[in-house]
Short mmCIF file of C-alpha atoms in Angstrom, two decimals:
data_model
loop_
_atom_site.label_atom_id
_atom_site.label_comp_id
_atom_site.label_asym_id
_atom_site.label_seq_id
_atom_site.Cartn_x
_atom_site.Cartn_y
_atom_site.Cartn_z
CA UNK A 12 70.42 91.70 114.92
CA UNK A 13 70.25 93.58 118.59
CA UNK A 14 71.21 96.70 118.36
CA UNK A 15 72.75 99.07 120.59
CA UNK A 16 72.36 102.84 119.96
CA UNK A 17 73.43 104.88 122.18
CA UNK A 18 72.63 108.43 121.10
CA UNK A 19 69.05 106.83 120.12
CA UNK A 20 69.83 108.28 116.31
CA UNK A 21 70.06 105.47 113.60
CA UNK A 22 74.02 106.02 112.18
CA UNK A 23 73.86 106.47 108.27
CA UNK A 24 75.12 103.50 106.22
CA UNK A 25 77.15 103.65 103.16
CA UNK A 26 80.55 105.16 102.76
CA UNK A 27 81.68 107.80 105.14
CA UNK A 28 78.91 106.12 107.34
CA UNK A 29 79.30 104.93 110.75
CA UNK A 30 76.66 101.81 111.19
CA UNK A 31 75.24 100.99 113.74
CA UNK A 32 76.23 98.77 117.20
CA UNK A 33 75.41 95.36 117.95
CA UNK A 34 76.14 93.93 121.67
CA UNK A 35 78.87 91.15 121.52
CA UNK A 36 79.92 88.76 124.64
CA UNK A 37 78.56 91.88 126.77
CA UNK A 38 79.93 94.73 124.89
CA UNK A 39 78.55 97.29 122.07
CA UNK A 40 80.71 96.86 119.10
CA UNK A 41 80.41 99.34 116.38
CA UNK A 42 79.98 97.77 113.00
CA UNK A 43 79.41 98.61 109.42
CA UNK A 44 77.90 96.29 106.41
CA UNK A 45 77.40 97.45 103.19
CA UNK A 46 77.03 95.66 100.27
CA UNK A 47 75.68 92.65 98.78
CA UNK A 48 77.58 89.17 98.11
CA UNK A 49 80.24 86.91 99.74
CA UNK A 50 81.36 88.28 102.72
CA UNK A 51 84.60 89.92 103.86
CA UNK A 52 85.26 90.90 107.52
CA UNK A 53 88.19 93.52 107.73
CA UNK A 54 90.04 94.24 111.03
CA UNK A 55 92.18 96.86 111.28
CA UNK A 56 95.65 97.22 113.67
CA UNK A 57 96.08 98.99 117.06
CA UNK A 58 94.30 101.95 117.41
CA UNK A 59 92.88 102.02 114.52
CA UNK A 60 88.95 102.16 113.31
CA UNK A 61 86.68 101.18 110.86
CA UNK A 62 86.76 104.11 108.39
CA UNK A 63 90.66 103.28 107.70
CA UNK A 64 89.58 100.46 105.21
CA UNK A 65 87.19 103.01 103.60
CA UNK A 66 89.19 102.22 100.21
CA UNK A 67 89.56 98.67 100.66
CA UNK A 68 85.64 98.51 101.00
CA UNK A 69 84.52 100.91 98.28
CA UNK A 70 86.91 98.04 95.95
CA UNK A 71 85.26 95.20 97.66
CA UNK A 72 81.54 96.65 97.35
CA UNK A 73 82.21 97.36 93.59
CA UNK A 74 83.09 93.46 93.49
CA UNK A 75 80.83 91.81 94.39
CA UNK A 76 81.36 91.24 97.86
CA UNK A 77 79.64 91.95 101.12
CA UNK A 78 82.07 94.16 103.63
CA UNK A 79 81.55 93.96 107.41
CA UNK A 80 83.83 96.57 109.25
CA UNK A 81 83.68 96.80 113.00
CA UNK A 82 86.00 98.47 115.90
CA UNK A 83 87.40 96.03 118.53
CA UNK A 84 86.77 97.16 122.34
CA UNK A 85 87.85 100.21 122.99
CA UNK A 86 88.72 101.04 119.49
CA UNK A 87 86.76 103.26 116.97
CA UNK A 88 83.16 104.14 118.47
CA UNK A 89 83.05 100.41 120.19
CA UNK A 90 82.26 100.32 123.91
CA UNK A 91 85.51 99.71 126.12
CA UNK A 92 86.84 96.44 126.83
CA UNK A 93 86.14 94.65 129.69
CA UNK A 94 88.38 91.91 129.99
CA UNK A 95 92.21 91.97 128.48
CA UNK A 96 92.10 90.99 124.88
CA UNK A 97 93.06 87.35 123.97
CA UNK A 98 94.20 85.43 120.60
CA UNK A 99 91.08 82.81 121.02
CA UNK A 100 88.84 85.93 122.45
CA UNK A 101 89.07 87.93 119.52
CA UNK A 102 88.40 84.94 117.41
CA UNK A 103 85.48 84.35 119.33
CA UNK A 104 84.20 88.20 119.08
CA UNK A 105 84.22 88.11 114.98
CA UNK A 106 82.40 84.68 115.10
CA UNK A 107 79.57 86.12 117.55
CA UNK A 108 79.32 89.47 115.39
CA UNK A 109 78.56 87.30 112.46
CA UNK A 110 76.39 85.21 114.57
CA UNK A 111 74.39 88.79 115.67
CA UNK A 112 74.35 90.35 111.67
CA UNK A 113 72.79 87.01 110.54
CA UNK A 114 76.01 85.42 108.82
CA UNK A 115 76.25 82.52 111.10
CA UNK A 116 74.07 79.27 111.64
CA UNK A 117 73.47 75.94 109.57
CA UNK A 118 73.91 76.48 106.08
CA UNK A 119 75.79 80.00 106.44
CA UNK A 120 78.35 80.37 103.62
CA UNK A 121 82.22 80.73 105.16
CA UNK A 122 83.46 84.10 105.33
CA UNK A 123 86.76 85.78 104.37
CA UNK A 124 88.35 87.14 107.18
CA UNK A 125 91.13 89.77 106.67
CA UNK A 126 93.71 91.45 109.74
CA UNK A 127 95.87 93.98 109.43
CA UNK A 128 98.77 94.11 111.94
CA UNK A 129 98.01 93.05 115.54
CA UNK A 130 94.68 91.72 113.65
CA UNK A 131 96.19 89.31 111.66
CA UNK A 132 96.75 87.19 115.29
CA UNK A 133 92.64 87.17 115.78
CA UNK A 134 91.86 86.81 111.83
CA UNK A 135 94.20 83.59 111.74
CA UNK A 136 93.05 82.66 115.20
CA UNK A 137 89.26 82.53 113.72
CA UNK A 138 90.39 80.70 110.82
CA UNK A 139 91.53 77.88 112.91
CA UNK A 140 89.27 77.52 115.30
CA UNK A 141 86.45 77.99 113.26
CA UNK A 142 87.56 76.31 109.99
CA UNK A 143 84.02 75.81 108.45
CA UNK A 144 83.03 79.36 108.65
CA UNK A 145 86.44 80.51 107.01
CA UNK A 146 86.81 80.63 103.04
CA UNK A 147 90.18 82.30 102.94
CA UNK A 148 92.61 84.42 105.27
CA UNK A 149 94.79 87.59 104.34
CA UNK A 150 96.89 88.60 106.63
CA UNK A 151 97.64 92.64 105.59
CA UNK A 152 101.57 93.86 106.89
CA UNK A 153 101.07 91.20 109.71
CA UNK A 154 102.54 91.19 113.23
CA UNK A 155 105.13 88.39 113.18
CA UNK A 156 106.60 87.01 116.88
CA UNK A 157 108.36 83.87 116.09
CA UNK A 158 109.85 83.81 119.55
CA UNK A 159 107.55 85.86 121.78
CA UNK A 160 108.84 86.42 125.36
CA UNK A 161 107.93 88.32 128.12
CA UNK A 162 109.35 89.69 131.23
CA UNK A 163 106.89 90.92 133.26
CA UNK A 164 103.74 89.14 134.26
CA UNK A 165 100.68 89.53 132.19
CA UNK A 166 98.58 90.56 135.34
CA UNK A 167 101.10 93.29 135.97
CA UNK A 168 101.15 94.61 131.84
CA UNK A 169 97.55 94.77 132.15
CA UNK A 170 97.35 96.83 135.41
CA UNK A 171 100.29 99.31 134.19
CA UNK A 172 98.18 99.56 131.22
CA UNK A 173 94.91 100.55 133.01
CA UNK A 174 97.19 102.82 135.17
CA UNK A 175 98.35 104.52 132.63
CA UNK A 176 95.11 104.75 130.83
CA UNK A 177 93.29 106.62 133.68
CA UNK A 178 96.13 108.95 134.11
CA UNK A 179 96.17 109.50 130.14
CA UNK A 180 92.65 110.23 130.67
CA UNK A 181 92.62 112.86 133.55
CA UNK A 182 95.62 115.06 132.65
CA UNK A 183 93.18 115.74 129.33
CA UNK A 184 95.62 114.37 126.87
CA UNK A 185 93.32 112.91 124.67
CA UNK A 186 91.08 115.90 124.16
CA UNK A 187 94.31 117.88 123.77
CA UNK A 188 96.29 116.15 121.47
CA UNK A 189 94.59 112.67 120.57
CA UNK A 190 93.29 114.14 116.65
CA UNK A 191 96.92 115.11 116.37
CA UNK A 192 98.83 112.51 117.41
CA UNK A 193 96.26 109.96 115.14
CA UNK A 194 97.50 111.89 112.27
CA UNK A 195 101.08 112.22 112.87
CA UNK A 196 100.83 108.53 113.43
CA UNK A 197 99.08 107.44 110.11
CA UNK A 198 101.80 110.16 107.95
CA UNK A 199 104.58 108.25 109.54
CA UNK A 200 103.23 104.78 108.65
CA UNK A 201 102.62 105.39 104.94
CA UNK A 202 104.23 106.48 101.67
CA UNK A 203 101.46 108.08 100.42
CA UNK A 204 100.65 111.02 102.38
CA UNK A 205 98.60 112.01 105.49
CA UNK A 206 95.73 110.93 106.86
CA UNK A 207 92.94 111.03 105.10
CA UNK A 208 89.77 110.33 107.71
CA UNK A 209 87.25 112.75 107.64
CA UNK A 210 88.30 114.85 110.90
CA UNK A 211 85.24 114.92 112.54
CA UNK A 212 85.33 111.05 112.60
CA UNK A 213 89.36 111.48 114.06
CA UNK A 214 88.13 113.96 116.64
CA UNK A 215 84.89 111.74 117.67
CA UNK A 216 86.93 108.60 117.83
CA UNK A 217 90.78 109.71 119.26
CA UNK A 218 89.76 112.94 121.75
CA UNK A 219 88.04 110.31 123.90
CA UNK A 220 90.20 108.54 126.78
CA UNK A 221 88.68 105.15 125.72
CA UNK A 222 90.63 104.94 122.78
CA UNK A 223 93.85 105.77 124.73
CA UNK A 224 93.28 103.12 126.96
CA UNK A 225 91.55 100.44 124.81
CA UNK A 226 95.02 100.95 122.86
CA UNK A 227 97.47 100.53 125.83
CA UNK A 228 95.30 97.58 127.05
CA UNK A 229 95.34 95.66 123.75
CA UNK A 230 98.95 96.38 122.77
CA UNK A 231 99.74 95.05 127.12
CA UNK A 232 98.79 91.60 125.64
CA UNK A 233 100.51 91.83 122.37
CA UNK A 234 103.10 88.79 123.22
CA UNK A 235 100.61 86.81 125.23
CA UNK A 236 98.39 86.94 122.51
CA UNK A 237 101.25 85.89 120.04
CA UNK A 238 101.92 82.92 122.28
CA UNK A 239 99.06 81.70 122.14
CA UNK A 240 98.88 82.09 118.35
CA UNK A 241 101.83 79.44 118.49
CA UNK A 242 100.09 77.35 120.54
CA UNK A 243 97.48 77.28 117.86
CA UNK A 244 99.47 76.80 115.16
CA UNK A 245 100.23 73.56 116.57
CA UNK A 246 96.94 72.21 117.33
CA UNK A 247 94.49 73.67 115.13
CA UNK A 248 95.61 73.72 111.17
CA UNK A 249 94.67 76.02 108.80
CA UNK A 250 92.85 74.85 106.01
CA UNK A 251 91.62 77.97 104.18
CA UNK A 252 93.68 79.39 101.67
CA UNK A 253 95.30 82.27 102.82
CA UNK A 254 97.26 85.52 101.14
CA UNK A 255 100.28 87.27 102.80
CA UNK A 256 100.01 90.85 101.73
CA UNK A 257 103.48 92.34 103.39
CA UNK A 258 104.20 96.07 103.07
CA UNK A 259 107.26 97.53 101.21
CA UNK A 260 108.33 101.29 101.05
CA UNK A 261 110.84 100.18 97.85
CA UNK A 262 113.88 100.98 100.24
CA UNK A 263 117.56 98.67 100.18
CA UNK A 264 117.81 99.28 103.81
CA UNK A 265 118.25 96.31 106.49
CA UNK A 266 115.13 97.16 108.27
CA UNK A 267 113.27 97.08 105.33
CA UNK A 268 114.66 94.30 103.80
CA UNK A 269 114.59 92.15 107.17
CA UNK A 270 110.70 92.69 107.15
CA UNK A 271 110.38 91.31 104.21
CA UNK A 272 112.01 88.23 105.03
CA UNK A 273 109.69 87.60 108.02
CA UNK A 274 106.25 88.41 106.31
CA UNK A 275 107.74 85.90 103.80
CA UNK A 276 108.86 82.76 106.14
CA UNK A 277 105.34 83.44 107.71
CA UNK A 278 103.90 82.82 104.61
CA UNK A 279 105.59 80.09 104.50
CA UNK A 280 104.83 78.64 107.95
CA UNK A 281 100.75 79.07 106.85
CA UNK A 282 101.06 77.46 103.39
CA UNK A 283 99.96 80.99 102.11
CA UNK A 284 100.65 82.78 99.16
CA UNK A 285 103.42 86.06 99.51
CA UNK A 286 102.94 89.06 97.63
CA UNK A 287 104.54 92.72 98.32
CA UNK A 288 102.76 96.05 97.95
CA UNK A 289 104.77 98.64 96.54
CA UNK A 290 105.34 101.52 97.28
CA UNK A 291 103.25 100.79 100.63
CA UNK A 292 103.74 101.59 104.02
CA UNK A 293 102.64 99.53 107.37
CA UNK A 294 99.07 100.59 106.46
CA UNK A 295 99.08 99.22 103.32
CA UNK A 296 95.17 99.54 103.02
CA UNK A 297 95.88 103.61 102.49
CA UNK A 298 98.93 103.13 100.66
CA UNK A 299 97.45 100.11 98.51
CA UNK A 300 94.10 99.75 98.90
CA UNK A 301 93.64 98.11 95.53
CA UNK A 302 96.20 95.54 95.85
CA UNK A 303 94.34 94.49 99.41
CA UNK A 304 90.86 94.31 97.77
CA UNK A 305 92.56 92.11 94.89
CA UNK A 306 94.13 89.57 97.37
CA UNK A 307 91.20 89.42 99.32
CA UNK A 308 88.92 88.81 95.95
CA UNK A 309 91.63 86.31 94.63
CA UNK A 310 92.29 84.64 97.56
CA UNK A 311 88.45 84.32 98.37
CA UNK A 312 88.56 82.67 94.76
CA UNK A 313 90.64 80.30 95.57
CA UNK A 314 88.74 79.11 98.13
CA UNK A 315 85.73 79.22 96.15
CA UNK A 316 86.93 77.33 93.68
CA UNK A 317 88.79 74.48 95.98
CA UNK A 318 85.71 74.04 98.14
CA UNK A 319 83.94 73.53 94.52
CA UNK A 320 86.21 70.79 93.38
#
């Protein structure tokens, strides 16, 4: 494994850890492994970072199962991006970390790969174009476009984006109310409470203007990358059994209800299996993280157990 440290300190491992960085298609990514067995990659949505699936990886460690957490670019402590993010190019990134932690190669065992949100489109990207490393998908309160359109060029998203970054970035908003706004964000998006990262993590990762813009960038190519999902789907099938783990606050209302509906024709587009957490927000993973650590063991399982018979 190459590894990039930047502060020239070795990062602790183990929960509440933060890993260490390997160097990915030209860019440090910030990852964490910790246990022993079959392994799991978790990606988490926009703007998020690794220690959000603390929960989910205590569960998985206890199981049995090998957990590798990383930060996209320009999320978490990863370097910044240096190219707009893409469906295939995200695919592409988890296959080459596994290739740089030693979990790729002849005779490698297939991984589970789990996304949560906008990181469902990579996860299921990787599972198609890389079928033989894949032993099952979960897709965790997954962004659904089943129509996505756009009306403004990509070229122009991306350079608004970057604008808007750099101006983010000099007026001092980050340092001033990045910690803040991560938290009011995370309260808002789950039933069960507030935020609970350590805040000397949420300060390191969300006072710094590379989150700010690593988040506008990535969320500027939110429909192309969902096009190009599509395109996928067509050509490339999915042959790993997958889990659709949708997100449900226990509300009658439309919007609620509506969501449902689409998590559950999605599973049904993948061949996947549809299961609702509970009382669980949009980050199920703090809401639920026993329920995701139980799909992603069961649904691993089943692919286990298929690729066995």
């Amino acid at each position: 494994m190459t590894a990039y440290e930047p502060s020239g300190t070795p990062h602790p491992a183990g929960r509440g850890g933060t890993g260490a960085f390997v160097r990915v298609g030209g860019v440090p990514l910030h990852v964490l492994v910790e246990g022993r067995g079959p392994v799991c990659v978790l990606s988490a949505g926009l703007a998020m970072a690794w220690f959000d699936w603390d929960e989910v990886a205590a569960l998985l460690v206890a199981a049995g199962r090998t957990v590798v957490r990383f930060d996209r670019p320009g999320h978490g402590l990863s370097g910044p991006a240096t190219a707009p993010p893409t469906t295939a190019g995200e695919a592409h990134r988890i296959a080459g970390l596994l290739d740089a932690l030693g979990y790729g190669g002849p005779g490698a065992a297939p991984v589970t790969v789990v996304g949560h949100s906008i990181a469902a489109f990579h996860t299921e990207g990787f599972a198609r174009l890389h079928p033989e490393r894949t032993a099952a998908l979960v897709l965790v309160d997954a962004s659904v476009e089943e129509d996505p359109r756009t009306v403004l060029p990509a070229a122009l998203r991306t350079g608004a984006a970057r604008l808007a970054g750099r101006a983010v970035t000099a007026a001092g908003l980050p340092a001033a109310v990045g910690p803040a706004a991560r938290r009011a964000t995370v309260r808002a998006s789950r039933t069960g409470g507030g935020d609970p990262a350590a805040r000397d993590l949420v300060r390191r990762c969300y006072r710094t203007g590379r989150v700010w813009r690593g988040a506008l960038l990535e969320n500027s190519r939110y429909p192309d990358m969902a096009a190009e999902l599509l395109v996928l789907r067509a050509a490339r099938p999915l042959t790993a059994p997958a889990t659709v783990l949708a997100g449900h606050d226990g509300s009658a209302g439309r919007g609620a209800l509506r969501w449902l509906g689409r998590q559950a024709d999605l599973a049904d587009r993948l061949g996947a299996r549809f299961e609702v957490a509970e009382p669980a927000g949009h980050l199920v993973m703090l809401d639920r993280p026993d329920q995701v650590a139980r799909a992603v063991v069961e649904t691993g399982g089943r692919g286990t157990a298929d690729g066995d018979g």
